[in-house]
Backbone as CSV, one residue per row, in Angstrom:
resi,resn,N_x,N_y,N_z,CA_x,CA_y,CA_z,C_x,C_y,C_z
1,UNK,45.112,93.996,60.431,45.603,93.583,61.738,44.849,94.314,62.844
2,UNK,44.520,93.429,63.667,44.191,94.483,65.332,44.555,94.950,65.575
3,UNK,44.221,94.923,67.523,45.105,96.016,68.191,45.844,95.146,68.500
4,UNK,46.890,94.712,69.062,47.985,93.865,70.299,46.951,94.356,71.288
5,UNK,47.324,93.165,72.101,46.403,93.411,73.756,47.842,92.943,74.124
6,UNK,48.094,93.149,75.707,49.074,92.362,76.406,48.296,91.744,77.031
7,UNK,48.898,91.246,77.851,48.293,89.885,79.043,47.623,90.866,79.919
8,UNK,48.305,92.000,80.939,47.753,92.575,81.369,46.607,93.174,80.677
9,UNK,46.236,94.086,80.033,45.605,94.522,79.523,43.897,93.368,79.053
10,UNK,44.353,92.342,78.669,43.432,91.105,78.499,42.706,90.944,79.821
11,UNK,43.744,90.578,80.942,43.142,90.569,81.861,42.076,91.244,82.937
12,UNK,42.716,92.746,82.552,41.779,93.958,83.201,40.303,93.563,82.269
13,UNK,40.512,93.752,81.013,39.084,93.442,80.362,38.360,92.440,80.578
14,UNK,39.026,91.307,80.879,38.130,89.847,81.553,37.541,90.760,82.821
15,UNK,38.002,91.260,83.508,37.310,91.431,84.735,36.450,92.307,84.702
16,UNK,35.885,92.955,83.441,35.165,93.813,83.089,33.100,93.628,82.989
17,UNK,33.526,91.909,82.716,32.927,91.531,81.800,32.129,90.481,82.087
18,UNK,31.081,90.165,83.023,30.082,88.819,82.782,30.524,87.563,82.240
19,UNK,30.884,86.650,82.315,31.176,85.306,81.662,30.547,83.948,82.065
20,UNK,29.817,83.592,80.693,29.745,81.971,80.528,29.895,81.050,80.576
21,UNK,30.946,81.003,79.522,31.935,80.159,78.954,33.339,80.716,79.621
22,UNK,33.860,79.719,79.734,35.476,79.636,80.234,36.350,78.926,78.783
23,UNK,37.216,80.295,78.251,37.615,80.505,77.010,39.333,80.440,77.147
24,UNK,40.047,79.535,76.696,41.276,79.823,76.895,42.117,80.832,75.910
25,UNK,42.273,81.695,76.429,42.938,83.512,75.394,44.303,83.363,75.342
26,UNK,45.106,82.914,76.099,46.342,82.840,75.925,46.827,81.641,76.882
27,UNK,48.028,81.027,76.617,48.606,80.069,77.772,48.472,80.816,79.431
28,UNK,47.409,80.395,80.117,47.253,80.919,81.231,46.361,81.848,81.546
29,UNK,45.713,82.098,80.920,44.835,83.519,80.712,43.304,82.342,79.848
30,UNK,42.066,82.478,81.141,41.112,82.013,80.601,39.907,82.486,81.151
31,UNK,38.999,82.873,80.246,37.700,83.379,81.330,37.206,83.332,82.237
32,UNK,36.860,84.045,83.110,36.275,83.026,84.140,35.016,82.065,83.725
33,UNK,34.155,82.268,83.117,32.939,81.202,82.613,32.132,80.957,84.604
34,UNK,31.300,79.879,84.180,30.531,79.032,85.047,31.036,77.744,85.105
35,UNK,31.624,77.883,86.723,32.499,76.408,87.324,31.469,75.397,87.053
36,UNK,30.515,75.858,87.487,29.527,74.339,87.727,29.304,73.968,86.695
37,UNK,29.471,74.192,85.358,28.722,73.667,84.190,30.320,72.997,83.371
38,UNK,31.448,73.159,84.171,32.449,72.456,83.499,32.536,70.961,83.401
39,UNK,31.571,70.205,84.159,31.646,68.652,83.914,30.567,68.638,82.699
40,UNK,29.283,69.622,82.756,28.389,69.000,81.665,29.248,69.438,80.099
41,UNK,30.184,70.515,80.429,30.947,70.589,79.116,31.878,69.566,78.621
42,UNK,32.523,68.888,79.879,33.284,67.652,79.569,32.381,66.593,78.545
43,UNK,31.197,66.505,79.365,30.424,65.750,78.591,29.998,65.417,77.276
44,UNK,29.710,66.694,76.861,29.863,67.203,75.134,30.696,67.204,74.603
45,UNK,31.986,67.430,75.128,32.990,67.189,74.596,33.576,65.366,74.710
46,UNK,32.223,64.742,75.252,33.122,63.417,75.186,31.779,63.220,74.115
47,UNK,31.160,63.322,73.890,29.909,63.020,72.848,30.965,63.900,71.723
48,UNK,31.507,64.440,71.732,31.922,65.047,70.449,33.205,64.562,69.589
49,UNK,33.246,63.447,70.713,34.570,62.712,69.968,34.118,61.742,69.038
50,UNK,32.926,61.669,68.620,32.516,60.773,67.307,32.561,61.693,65.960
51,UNK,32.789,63.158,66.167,32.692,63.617,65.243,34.114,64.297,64.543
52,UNK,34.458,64.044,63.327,35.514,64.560,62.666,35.423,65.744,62.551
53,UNK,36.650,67.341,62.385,36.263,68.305,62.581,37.021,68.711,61.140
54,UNK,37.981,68.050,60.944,38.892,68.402,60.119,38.039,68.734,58.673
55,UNK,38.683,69.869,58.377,37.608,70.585,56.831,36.781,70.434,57.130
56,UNK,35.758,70.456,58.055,34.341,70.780,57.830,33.678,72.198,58.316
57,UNK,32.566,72.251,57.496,31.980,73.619,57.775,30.621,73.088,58.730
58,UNK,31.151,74.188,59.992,30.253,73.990,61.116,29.557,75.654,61.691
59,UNK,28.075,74.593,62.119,27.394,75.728,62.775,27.181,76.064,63.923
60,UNK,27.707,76.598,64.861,26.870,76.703,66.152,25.934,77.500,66.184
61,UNK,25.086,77.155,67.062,24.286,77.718,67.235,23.899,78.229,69.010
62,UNK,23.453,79.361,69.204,23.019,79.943,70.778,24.554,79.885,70.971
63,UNK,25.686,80.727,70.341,26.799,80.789,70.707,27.359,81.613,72.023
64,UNK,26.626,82.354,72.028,26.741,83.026,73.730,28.220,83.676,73.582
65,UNK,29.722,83.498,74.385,30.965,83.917,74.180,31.418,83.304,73.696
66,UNK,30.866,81.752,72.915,31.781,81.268,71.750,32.877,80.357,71.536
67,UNK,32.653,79.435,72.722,33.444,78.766,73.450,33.510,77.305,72.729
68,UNK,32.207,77.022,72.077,32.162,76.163,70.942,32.457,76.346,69.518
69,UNK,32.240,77.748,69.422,32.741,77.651,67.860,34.851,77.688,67.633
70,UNK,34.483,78.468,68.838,36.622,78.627,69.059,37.162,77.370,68.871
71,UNK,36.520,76.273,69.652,37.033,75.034,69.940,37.086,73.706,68.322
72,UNK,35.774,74.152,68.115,35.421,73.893,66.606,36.861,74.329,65.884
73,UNK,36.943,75.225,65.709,37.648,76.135,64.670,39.122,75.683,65.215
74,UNK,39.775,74.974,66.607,40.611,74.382,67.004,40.606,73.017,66.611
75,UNK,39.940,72.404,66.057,39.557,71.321,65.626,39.780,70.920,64.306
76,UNK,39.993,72.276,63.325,40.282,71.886,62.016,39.279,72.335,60.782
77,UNK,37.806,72.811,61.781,37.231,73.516,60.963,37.397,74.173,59.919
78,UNK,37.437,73.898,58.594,37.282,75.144,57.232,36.487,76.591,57.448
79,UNK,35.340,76.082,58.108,34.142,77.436,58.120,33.808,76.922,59.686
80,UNK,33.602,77.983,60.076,32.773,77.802,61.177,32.078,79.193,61.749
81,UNK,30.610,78.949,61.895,29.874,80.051,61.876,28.466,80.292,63.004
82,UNK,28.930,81.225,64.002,28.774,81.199,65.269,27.282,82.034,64.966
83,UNK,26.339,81.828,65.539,24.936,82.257,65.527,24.152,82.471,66.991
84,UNK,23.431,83.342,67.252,22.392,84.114,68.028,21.541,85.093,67.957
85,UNK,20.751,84.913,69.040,19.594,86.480,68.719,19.734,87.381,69.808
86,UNK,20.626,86.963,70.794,21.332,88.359,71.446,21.617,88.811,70.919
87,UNK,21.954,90.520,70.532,22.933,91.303,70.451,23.847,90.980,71.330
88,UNK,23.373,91.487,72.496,24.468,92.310,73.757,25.324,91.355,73.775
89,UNK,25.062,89.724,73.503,26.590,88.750,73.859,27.477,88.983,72.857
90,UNK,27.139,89.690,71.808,28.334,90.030,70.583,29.425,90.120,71.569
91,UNK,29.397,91.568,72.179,30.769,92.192,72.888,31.605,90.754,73.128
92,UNK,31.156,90.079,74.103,32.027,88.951,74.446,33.018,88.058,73.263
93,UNK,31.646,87.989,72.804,32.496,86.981,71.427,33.420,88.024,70.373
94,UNK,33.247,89.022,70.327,34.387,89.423,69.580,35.390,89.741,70.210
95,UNK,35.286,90.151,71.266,36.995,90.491,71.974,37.373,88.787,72.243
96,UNK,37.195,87.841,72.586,37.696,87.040,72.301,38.339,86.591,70.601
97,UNK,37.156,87.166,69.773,37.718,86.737,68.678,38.699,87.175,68.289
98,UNK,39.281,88.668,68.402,39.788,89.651,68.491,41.540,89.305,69.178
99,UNK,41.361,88.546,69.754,42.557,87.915,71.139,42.797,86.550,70.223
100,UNK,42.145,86.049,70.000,42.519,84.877,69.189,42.957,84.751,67.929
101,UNK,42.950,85.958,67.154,42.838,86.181,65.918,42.160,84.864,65.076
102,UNK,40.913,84.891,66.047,39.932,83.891,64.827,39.234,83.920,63.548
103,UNK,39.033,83.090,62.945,37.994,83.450,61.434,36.356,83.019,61.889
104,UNK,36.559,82.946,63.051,34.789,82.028,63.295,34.369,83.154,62.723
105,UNK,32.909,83.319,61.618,32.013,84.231,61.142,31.118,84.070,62.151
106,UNK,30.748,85.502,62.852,29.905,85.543,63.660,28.300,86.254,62.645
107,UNK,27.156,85.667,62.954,25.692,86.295,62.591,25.185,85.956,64.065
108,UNK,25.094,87.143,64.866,24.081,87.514,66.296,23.098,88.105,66.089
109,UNK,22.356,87.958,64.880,20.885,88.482,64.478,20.168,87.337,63.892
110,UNK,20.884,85.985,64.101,20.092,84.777,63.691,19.411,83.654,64.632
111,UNK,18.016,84.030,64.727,16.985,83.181,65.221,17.362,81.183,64.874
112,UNK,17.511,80.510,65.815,17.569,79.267,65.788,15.941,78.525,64.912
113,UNK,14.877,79.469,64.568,13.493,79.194,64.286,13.619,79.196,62.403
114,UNK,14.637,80.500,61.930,15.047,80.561,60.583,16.214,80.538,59.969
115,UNK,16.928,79.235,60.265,18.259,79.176,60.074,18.125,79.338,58.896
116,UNK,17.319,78.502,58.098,17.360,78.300,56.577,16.849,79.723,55.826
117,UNK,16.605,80.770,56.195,16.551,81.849,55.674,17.210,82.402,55.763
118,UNK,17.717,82.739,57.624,18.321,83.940,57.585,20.023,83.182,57.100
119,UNK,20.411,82.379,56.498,22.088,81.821,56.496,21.572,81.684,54.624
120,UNK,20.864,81.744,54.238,21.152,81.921,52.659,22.385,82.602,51.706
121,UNK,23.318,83.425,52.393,24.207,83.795,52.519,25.100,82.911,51.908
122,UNK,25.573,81.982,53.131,26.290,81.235,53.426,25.689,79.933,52.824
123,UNK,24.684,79.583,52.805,24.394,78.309,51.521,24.479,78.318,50.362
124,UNK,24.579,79.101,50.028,24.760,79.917,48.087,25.745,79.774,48.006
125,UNK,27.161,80.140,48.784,28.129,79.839,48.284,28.887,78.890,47.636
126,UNK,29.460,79.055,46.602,29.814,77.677,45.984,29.054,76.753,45.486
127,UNK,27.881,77.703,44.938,26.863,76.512,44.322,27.805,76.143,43.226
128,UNK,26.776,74.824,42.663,27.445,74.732,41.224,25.691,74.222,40.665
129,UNK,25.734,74.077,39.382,24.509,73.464,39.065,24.967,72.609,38.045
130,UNK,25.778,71.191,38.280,26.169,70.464,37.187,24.582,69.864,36.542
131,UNK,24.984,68.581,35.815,23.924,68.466,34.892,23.946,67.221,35.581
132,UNK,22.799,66.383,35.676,21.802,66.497,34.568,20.283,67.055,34.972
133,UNK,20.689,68.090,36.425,19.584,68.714,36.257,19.946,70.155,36.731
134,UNK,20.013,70.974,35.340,20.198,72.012,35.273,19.569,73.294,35.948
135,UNK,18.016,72.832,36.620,17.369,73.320,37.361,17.174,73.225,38.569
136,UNK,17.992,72.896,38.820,18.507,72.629,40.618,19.890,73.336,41.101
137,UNK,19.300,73.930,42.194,20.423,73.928,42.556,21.100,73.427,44.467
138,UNK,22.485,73.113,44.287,23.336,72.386,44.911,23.025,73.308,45.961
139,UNK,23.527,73.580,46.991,23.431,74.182,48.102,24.405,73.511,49.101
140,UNK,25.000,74.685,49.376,26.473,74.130,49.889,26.292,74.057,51.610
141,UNK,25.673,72.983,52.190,25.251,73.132,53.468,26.500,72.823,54.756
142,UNK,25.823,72.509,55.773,27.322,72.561,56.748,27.262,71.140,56.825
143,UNK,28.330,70.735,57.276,28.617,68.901,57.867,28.335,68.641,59.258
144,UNK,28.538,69.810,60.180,28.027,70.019,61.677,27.244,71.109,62.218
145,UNK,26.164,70.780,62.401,25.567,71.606,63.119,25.656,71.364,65.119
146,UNK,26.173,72.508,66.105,25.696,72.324,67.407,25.326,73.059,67.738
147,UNK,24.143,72.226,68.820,22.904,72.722,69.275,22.907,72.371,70.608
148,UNK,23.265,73.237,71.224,24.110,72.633,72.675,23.690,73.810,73.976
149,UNK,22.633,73.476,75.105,22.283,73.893,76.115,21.087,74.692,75.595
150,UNK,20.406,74.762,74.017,19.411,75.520,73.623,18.129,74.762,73.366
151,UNK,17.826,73.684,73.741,16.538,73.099,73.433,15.347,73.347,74.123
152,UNK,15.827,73.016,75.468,14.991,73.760,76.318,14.610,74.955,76.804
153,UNK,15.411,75.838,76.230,14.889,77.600,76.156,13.794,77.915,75.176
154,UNK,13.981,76.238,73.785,12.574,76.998,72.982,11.241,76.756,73.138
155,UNK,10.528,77.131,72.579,8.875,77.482,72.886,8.266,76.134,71.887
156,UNK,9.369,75.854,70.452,8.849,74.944,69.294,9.919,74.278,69.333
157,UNK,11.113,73.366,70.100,12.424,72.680,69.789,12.204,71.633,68.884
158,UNK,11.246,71.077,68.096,10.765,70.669,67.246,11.358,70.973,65.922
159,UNK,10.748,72.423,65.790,11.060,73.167,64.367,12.485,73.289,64.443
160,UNK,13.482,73.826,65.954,14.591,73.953,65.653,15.255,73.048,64.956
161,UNK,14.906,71.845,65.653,15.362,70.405,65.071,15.093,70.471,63.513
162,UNK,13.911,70.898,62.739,13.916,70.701,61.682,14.613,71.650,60.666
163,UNK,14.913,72.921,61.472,15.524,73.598,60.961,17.099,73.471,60.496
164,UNK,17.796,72.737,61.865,19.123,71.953,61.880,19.342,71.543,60.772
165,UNK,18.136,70.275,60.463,18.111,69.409,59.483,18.156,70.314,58.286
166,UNK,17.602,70.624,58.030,17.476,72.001,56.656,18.368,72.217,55.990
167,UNK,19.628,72.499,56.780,20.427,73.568,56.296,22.385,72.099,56.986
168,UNK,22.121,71.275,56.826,23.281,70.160,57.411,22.499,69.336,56.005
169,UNK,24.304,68.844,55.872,24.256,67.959,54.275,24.010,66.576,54.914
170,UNK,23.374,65.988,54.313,22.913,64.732,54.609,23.828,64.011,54.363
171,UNK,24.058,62.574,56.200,25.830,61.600,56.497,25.972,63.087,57.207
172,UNK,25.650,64.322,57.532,26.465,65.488,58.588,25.766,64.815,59.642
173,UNK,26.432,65.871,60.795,26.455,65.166,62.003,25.442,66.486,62.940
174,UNK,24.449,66.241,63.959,24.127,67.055,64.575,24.704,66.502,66.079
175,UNK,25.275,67.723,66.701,25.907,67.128,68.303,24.913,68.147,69.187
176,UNK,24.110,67.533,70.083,23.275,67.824,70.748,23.644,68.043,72.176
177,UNK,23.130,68.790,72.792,23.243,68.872,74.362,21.688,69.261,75.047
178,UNK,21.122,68.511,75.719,19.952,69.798,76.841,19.326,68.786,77.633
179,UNK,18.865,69.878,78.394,18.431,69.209,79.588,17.124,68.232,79.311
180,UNK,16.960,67.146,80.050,15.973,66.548,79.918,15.697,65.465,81.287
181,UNK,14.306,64.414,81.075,13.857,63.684,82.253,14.322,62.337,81.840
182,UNK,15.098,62.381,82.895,15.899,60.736,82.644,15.187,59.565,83.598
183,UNK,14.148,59.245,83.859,14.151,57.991,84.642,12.437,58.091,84.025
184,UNK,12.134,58.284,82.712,10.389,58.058,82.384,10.878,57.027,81.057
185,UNK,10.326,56.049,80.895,10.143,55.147,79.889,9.318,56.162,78.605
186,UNK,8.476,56.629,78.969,7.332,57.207,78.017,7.719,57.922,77.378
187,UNK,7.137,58.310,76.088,7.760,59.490,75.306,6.610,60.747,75.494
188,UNK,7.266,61.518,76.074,6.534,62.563,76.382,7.887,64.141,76.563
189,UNK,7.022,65.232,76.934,7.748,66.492,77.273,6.730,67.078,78.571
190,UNK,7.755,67.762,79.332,6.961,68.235,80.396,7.200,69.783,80.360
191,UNK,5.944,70.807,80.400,5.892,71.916,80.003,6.414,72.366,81.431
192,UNK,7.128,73.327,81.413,7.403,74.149,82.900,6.690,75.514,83.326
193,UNK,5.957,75.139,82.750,4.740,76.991,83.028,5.000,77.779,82.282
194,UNK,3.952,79.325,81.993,4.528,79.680,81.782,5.065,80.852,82.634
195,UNK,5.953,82.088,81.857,6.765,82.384,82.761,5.872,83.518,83.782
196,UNK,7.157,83.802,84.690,5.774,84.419,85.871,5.394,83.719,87.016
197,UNK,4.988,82.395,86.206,3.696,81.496,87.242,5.079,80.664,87.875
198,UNK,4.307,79.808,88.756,4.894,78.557,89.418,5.523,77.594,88.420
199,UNK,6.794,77.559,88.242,7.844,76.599,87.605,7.671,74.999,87.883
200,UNK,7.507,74.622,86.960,7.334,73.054,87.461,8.772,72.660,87.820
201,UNK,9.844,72.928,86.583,10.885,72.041,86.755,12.050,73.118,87.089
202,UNK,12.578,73.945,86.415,13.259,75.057,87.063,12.368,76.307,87.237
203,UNK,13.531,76.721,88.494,12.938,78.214,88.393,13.705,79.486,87.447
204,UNK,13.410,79.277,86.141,13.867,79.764,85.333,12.838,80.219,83.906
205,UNK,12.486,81.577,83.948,11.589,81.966,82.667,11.958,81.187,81.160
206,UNK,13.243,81.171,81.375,13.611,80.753,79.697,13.355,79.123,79.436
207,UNK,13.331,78.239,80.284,12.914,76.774,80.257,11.598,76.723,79.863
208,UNK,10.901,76.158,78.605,9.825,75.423,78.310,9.389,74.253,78.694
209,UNK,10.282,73.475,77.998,10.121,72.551,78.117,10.788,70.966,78.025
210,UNK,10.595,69.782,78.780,12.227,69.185,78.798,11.299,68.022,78.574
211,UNK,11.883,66.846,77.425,11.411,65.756,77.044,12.140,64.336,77.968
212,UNK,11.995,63.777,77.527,11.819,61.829,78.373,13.016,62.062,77.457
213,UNK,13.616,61.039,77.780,14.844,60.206,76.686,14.628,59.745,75.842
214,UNK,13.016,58.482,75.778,12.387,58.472,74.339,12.076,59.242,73.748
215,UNK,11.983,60.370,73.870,10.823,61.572,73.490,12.006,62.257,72.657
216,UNK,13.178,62.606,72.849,13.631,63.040,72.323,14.838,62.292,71.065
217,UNK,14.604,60.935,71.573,15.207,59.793,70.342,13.654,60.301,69.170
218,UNK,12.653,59.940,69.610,11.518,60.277,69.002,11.591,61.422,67.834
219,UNK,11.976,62.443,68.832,12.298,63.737,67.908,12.884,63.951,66.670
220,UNK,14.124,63.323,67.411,15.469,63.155,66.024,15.095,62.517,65.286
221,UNK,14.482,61.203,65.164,14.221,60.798,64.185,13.173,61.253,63.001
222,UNK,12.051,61.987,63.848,10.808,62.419,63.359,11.163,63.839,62.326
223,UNK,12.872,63.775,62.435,13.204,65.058,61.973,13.994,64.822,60.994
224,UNK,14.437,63.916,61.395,15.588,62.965,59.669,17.011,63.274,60.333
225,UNK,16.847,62.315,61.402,18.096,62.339,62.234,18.177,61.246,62.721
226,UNK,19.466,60.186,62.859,19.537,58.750,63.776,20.386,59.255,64.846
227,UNK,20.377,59.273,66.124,20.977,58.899,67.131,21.941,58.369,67.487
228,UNK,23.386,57.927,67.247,24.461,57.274,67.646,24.646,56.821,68.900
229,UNK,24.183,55.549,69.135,24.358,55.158,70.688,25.182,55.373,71.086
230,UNK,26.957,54.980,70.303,27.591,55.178,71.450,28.204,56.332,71.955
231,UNK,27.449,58.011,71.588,27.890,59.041,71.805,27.239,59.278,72.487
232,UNK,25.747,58.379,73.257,25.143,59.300,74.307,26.288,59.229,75.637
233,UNK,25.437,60.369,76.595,26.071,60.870,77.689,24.732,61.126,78.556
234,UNK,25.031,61.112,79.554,24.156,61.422,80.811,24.508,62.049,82.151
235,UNK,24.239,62.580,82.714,24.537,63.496,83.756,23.114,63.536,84.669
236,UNK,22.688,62.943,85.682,21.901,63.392,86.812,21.932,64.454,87.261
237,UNK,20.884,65.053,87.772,20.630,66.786,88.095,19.858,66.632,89.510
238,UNK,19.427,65.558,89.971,18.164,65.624,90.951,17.030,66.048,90.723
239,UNK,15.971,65.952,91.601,14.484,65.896,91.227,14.411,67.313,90.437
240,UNK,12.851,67.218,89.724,12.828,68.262,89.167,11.193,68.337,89.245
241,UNK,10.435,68.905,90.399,9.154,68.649,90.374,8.630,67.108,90.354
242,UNK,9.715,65.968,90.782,9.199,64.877,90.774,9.623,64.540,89.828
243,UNK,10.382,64.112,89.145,10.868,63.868,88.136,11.989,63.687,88.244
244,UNK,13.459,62.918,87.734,14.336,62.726,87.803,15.366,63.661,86.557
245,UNK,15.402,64.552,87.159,16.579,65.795,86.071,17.469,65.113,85.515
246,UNK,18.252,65.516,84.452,19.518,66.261,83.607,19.997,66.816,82.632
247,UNK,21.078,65.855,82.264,21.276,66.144,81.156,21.481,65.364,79.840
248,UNK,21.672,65.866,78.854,22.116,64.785,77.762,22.738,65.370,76.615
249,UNK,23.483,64.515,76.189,24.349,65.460,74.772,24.907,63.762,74.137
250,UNK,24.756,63.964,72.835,25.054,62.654,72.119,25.062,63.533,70.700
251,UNK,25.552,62.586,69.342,25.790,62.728,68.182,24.465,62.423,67.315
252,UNK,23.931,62.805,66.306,23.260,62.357,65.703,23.260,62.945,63.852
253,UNK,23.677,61.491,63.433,23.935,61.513,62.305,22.123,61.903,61.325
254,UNK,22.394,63.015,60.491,21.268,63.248,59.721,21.000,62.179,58.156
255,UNK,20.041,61.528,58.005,19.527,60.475,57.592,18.936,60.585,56.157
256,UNK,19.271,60.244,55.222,18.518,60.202,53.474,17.618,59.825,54.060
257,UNK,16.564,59.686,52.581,14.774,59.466,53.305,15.351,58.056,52.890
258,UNK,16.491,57.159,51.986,15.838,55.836,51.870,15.478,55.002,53.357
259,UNK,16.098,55.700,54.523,16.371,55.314,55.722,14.729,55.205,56.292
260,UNK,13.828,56.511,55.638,12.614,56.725,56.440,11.362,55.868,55.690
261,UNK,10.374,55.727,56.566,9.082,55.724,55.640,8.834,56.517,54.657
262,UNK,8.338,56.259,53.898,8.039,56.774,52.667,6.811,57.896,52.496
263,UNK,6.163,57.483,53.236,4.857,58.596,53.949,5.242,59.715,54.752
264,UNK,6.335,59.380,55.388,6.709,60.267,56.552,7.925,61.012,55.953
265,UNK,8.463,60.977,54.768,9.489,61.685,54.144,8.663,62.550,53.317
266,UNK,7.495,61.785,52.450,6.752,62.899,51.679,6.159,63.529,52.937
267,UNK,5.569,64.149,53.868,5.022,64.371,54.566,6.532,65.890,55.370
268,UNK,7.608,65.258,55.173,8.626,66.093,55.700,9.218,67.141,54.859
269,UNK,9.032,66.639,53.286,9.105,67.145,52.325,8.828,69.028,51.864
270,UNK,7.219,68.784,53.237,6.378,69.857,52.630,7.550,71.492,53.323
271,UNK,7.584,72.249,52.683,8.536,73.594,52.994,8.486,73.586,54.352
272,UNK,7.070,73.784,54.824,7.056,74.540,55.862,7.200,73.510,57.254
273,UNK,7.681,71.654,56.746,7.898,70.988,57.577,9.536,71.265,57.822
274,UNK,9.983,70.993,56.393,11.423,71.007,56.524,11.683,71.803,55.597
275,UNK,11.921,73.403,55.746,12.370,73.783,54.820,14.014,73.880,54.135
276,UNK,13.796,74.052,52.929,14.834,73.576,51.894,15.420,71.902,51.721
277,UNK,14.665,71.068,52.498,14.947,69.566,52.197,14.370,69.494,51.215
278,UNK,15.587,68.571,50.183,15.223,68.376,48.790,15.068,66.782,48.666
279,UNK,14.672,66.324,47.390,14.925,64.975,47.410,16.506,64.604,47.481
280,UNK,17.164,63.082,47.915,18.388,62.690,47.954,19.352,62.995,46.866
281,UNK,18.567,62.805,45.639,19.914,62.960,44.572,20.077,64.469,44.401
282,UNK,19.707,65.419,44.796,20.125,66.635,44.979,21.294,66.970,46.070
């Protein structure tokens, strides 16, 4: 058992403390978080109503104070397992966890680049190796992976994507969120400098880079992922260097290869495209 916090006591520590996410701790008692980003959270949360939560084992990922995995884990979650490469945002997420008496498993030493290594842990569990191929083994992956406000902080959102895929059982669901250019037909990504220099699209070091709307249907698929139309979402941001900003967050169901080309599955096959993707009947 913990400590008991009272309300007071909760509260002095909220005010202690930097906040993100806006976390509800008790009836009445909620973080402060970032006002402005509460409609693009509505948003995800309306893209997230295609997905079932009940018994499933989910990943977040770039959990920050944890505001998705809590909600997850309010949802019906079995497992749910909160990931980053901050340290310093630990503090946050455990005194919340701490107040909630949650089971979310937190790992804040896990890179979004090696999910499939550094969570071996947690995929081993519950193998089994029935027959009839005794030399395989099962790998007990998650049903949800989210990847939500982190695409555009990476340098390769590519690999993350393939990494997603990696380690989510195929029919799982990936629920997406990030910023991107909504009014280009083309499939393309627009680099934002790098950091230091003159920002194309924000003025923000951690932004790389933000794709077209095709560009990133493009992605998912190129990664062994379909898109669910009717979970996209959209949000306008205003110009962005000429360009028409926002946002986007939609569902995307991860795909057997019978779905893909046959060239382009052997080709995805190779480790270091997708690592730990096996063939289907595994």
């Amino acid at each position: 058992m913990g400590r008991h916090w009272t309300n007071e006591e909760i509260l002095q520590e909220i005010k202690k403390r930097a906040w993100y996410h806006k976390i509800q701790l008790r009836p009445g008692i909620v973080t402060p978080g970032i006002e402005q980003l509460v409609d693009l959270w509505n948003m995800t949360r309306q893209s997230r109503g295609h997905i079932s939560y009940a018994g499933k084992r989910v990943l977040d990922l770039a959990s920050f104070d944890g505001m998705w995995s809590f909600e997850a884990e309010k949802l019906g979650a079995s497992l749910v397992v909160a990931t980053d490469c901050l340290h310093l945002l630990y503090s946050n997420f455990e005194f919340c966890k701490n107040i909630l008496q949650s089971k979310v498993v937190p790992f804040y030493n896990i890179t979004p680049y090696k999910l499939w290594e550094g969570l071996q842990v947690l995929l081993m569990d519950d193998v089994t190796v029935p027959l009839p191929f005794p030399k395989q083994i099962y790998y007990n992956k998650f049903d949800v992976v989210q990847h939500l406000g982190l695409l555009y902080h990476l340098r390769d959102p590519m690999w993350t994507l393939s990494q997603s895929r990696s380690v989510l059982k195929t029919g799982g669901h990936l629920l997406l969120e990030t910023a991107c250019i909504l009014d280009m037909n083309q499939s393309m990504m627009v680099y934002n400098g790098p950091p230091g220099k003159q920002n194309r699209l924000y003025s923000d070091i951690t932004t790389w880079l933000l794709p077209t709307v095709p560009c990133l249907m493009e992605m998912l698929r190129g990664t062994m992922f379909e898109p669910i139309p009717e979970s996209i979402r959209t949000i306008p941001s205003g110009s962005l260097g000429g360009y028409e900003g926002g946002r986007i967050s939609l569902v995307a169901r991860a795909i057997p290869a019978s779905e893909m080309d046959r060239e382009a599955y052997a080709e995805l096959l190779r480790i270091y495209r997708n690592p730990g993707l096996v063939p289907d009947y595994l």
